[in-house]
XYZ file of C-alpha atoms in Angstrom:
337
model
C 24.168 17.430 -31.677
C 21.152 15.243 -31.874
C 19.433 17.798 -34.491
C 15.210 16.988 -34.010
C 14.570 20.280 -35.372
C 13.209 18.604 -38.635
C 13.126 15.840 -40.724
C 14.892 18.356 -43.844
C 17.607 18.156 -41.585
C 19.088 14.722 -42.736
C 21.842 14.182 -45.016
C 22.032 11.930 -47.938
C 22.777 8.177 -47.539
C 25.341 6.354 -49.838
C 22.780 4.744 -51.602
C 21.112 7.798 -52.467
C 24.444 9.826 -53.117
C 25.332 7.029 -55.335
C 21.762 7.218 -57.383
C 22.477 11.258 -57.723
C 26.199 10.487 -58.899
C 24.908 7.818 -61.708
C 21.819 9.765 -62.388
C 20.651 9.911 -66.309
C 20.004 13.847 -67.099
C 19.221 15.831 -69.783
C 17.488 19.487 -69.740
C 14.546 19.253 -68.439
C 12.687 22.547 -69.405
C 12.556 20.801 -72.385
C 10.749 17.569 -70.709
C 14.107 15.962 -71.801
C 15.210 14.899 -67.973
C 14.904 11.091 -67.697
C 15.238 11.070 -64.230
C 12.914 13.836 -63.391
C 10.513 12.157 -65.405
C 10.558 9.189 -64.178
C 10.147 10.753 -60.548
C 7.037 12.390 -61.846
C 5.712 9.309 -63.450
C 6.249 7.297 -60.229
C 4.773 10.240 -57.700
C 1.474 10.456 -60.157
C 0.852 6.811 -60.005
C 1.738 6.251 -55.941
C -0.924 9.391 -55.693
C -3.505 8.238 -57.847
C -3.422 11.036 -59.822
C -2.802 11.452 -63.678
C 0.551 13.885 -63.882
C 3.021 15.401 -61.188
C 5.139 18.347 -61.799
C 8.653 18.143 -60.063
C 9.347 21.972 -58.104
C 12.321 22.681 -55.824
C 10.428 22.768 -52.607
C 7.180 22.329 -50.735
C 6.453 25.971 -50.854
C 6.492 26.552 -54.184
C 4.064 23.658 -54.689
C 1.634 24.824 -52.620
C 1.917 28.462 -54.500
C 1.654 26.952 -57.875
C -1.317 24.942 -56.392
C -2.939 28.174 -55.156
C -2.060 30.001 -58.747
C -3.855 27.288 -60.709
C -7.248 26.871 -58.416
C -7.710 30.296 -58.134
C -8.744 34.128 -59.796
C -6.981 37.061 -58.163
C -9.944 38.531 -55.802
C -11.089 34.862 -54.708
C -11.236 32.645 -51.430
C -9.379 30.054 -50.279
C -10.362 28.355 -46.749
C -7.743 26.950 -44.554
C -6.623 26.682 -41.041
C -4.708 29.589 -38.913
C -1.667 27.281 -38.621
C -1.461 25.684 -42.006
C 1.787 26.083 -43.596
C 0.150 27.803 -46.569
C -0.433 30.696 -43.958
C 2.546 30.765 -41.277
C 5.289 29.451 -42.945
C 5.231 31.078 -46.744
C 5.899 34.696 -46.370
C 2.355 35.918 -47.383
C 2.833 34.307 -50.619
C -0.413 33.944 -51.132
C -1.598 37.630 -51.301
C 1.657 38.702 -53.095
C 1.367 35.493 -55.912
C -2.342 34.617 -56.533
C -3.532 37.439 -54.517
C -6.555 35.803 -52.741
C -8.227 36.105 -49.998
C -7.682 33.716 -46.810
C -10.748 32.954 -44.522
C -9.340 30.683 -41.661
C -10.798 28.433 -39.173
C -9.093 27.456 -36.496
C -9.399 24.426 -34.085
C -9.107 20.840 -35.305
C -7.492 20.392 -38.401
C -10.676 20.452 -40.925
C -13.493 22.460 -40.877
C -16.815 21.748 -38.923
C -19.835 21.303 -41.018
C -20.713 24.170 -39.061
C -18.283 26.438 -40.409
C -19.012 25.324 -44.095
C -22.319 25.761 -44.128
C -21.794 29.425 -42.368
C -19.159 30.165 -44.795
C -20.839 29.250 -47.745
C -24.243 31.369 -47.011
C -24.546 33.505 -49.858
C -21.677 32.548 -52.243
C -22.741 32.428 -55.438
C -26.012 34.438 -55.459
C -24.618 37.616 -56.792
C -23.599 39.021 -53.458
C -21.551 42.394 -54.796
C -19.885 42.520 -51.753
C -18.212 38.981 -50.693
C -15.062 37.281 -52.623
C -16.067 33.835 -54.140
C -14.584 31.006 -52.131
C -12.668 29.241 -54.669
C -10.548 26.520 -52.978
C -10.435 24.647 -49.440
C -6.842 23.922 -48.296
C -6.552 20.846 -46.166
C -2.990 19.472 -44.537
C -1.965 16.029 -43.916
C -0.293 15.579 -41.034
C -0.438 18.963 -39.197
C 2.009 19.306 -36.944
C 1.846 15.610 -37.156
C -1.358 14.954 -36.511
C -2.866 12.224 -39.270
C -6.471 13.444 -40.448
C -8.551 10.826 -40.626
C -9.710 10.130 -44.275
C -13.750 10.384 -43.126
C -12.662 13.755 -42.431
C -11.017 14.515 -45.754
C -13.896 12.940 -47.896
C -16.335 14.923 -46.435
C -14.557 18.239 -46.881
C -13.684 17.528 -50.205
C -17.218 16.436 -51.089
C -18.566 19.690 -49.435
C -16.105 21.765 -51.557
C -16.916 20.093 -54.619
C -20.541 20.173 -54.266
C -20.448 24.119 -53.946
C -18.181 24.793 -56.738
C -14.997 24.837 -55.325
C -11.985 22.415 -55.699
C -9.772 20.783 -53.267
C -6.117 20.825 -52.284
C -4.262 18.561 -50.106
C -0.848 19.854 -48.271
C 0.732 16.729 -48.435
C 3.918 18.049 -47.412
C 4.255 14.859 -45.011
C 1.905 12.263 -46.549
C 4.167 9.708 -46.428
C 3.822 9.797 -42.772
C 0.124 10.096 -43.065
C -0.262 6.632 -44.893
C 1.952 4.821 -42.569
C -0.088 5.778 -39.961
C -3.147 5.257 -41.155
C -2.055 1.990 -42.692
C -3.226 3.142 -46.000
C -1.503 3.411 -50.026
C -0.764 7.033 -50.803
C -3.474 7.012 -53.131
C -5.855 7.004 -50.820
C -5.147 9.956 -48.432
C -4.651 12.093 -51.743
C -8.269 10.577 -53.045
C -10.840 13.073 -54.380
C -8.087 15.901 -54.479
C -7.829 17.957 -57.072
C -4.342 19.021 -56.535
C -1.580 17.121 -53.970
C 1.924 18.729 -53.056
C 3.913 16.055 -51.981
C 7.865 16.649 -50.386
C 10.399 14.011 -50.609
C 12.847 16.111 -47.883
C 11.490 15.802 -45.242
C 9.823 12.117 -44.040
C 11.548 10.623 -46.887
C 14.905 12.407 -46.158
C 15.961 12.781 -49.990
C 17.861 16.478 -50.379
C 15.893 18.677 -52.458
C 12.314 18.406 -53.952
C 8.456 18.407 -53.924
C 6.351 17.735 -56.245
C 2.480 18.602 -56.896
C 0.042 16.355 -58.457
C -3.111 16.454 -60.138
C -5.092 16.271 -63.472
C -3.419 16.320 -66.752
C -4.979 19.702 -67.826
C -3.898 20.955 -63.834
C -0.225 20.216 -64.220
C 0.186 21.099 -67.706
C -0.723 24.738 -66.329
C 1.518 23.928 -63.277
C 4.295 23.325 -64.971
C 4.249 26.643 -66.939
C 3.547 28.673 -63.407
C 6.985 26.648 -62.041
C 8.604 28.353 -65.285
C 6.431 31.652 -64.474
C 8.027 31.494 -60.863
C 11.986 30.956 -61.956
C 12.297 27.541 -61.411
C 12.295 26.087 -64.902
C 15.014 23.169 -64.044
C 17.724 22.448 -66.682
C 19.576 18.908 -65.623
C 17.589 18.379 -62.437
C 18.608 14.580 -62.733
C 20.882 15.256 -60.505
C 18.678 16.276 -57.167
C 15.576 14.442 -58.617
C 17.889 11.088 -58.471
C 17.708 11.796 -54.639
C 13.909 11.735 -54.667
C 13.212 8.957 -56.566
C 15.652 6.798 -54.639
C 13.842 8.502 -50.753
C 10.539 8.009 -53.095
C 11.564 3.792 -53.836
C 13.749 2.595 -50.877
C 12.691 5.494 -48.044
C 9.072 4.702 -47.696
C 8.648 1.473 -45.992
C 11.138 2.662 -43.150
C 8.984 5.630 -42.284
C 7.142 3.452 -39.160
C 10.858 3.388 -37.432
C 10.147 7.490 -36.891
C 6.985 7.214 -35.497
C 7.909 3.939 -33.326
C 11.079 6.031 -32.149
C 8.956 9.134 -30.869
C 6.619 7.398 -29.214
C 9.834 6.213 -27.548
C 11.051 9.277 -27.073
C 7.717 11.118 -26.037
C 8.039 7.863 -23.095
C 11.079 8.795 -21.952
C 10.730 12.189 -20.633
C 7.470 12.416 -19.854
C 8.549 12.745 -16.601
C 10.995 15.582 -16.901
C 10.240 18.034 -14.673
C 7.920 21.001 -15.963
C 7.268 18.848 -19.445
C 4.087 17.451 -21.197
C 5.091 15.174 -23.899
C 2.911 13.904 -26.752
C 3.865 11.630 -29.772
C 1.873 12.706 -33.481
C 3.903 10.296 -35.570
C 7.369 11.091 -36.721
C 7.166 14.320 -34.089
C 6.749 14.506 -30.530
C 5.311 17.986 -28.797
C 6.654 19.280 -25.852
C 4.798 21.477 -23.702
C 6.696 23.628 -21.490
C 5.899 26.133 -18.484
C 3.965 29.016 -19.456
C 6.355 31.170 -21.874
C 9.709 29.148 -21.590
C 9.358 27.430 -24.995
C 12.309 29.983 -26.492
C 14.476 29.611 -22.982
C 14.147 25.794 -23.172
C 15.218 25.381 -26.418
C 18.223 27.458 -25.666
C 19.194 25.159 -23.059
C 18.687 22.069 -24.964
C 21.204 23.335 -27.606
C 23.559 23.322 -24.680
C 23.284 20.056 -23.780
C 23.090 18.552 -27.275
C 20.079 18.384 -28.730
C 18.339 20.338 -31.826
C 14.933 21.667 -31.476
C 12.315 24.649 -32.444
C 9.756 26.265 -30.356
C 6.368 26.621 -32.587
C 4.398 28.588 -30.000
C 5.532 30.385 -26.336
C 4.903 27.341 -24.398
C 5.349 24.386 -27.127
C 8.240 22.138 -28.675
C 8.493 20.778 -31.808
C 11.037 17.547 -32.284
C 10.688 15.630 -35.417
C 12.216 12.046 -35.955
C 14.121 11.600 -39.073
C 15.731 9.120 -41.128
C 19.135 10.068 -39.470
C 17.668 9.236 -36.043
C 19.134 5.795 -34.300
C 17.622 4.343 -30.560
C 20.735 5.459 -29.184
C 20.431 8.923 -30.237
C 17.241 8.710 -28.972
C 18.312 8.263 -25.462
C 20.760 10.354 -25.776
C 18.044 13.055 -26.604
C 16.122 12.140 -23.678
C 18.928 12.571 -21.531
C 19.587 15.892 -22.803
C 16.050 17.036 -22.561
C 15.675 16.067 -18.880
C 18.705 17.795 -17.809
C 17.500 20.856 -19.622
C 14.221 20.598 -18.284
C 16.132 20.711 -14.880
C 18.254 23.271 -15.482
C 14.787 25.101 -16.383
């Protein structure tokens, strides 16, 4: 199986299993884990940023992120399709219970919509929440945001009171794309979740970044939460190896999908498009589920995301031979369609 599912998919390499086998621990609840520390220390500084908190996954750092920006009752303004809203079990009604006001579209907010949205917040309106925090995601669906667009959203937000997060679940890719240090797409942030499974390919781990004051409270809601790590050397060694050796390589991923989204753009029935380490498939109308069923069947690993469209996602784990070999599957499975 050529799995392009995801990029959580890979497994460790022997480098990185030998890091997590040699890895210094102690308990960490107690700020007593060398290793986790150092990952922290090393995430903070690549983000600009003055502390990082180390959590078990992406999720959970976007939670605590929500948790710490926000009062029960409040707003928080994202996109229909961020992860925040699809992909984490209404976590944000049932943790920080807030209220979501969504735009949907491109991947940031018109001037349009802010100005609409902001019309009478903070004038004593009785009968509107407060918008409290703008969610922005970088890549979506792995589509790089350019940083104009991120400045000005985060300047809007902090003009009118309200602070800024930054899903940077795949960052990583993000800078490579744009050419850019990490610091720089996390700039003028108040909070950044960062994950070191997925473009960086290490086993377990995220991490979410921000102002001393910001993490300090953080780290107490990862303790509120159940996820107050005793010897977390051990999975945190992963990370900071992904995090030191795994981030220069990330251009191979989006070189190989652009390959990839080349070679079967002319499979019968298919669209192809590259968005750095993932290419989009679109498929006739309502055979996203069908297709993917046949592509399992002739080798290759992927997930539908709507009735009509493909996700695969390059990974670490992903060779040019496997890459024809996944072309080869998908054209025969687009025939077989």
């Amino acid at each position: 199986m050529i799995d392009l599912r995801s990029d959580t998919v890979t497994r460790p390499t022997a480098a990185m299993r030998r890091a997590i086998a040699e890895a210094e621990v102690g308990d960490d609840v107690y700020g007593e884990d060398p290793t986790v520390r150092a990952l922290e220390e090393e995430t903070a500084a690549l983000l600009g940023k003055e502390a990082a908190v180390y959590v078990p996954s992406g999720h959970m750092a976007n939670q605590i992120a929500l948790y710490v920006s926000t009062r029960s009752g409040e707003e928080v303004w994202a996109h229909e399709h961020h992860h925040l809203i699809g992909s984490e079990q209404g976590a944000a009604a049932v943790l920080s219970r807030v209220q979501p006001r969504l735009y949907s579209g491109a991947p940031f907010p018109s001037d349009d919509v802010l100005a609409d949205w902001t019309r009478g917040a903070g004038e004593g309106d009785a009968h509107r929440a407060e918008p409290a925090l703008l969610w922005l995601e970088n890549t979506f669906t792995g589509q790089v945001v350019p940083l104009a667009e991120q400045r000005r959203v985060v300047a809007f937000a902090h003009d009118h009171g309200m602070r800024a997060h930054l899903d940077g679940a795949r960052l990583w890719n993000a800078a490579a794309a744009l050419d850019a240090a990490p610091a720089e797409v996390a700039a003028g942030f108040d909070t950044v979740s960062v994950c070191f499974s997925k473009g960086l390919g290490a086993p377990v781990g995220s991490a979410l970044a921000g102002d001393a004051a910001t993490v300090r409270r953080a780290r107490r809601a990862r303790k509120l939460l159940g996820a107050g790590m005793r010897q977390a050397g051990i999975i945190a060694a992963g990370a900071l190896h992904a995090l030191r050796h795994h981030r220069e390589r990330i251009p191979e991923d989006h070189t190989r999908a652009m390959l990839l989204a080349e070679r079967i753009g002319a499979a019968p029935g298919l669209s192809a498009r590259a968005r750095t380490n993932m290419v989009l498939l679109q498929t006739p109308e309502g055979s996203a589920a069908r297709l993917v069923e046949l592509l399992a069947r002739n080798g290759v690993g992927a997930v539908a995301i709507g009735p009509s469209l493909i996700r695969l996602t390059v990974h670490l784990d992903i060779t040019d031979g496997d890459v024809d070999e996944a072309a080869n599957g998908i054209t025969k499975s687009a025939q077989e369609l």
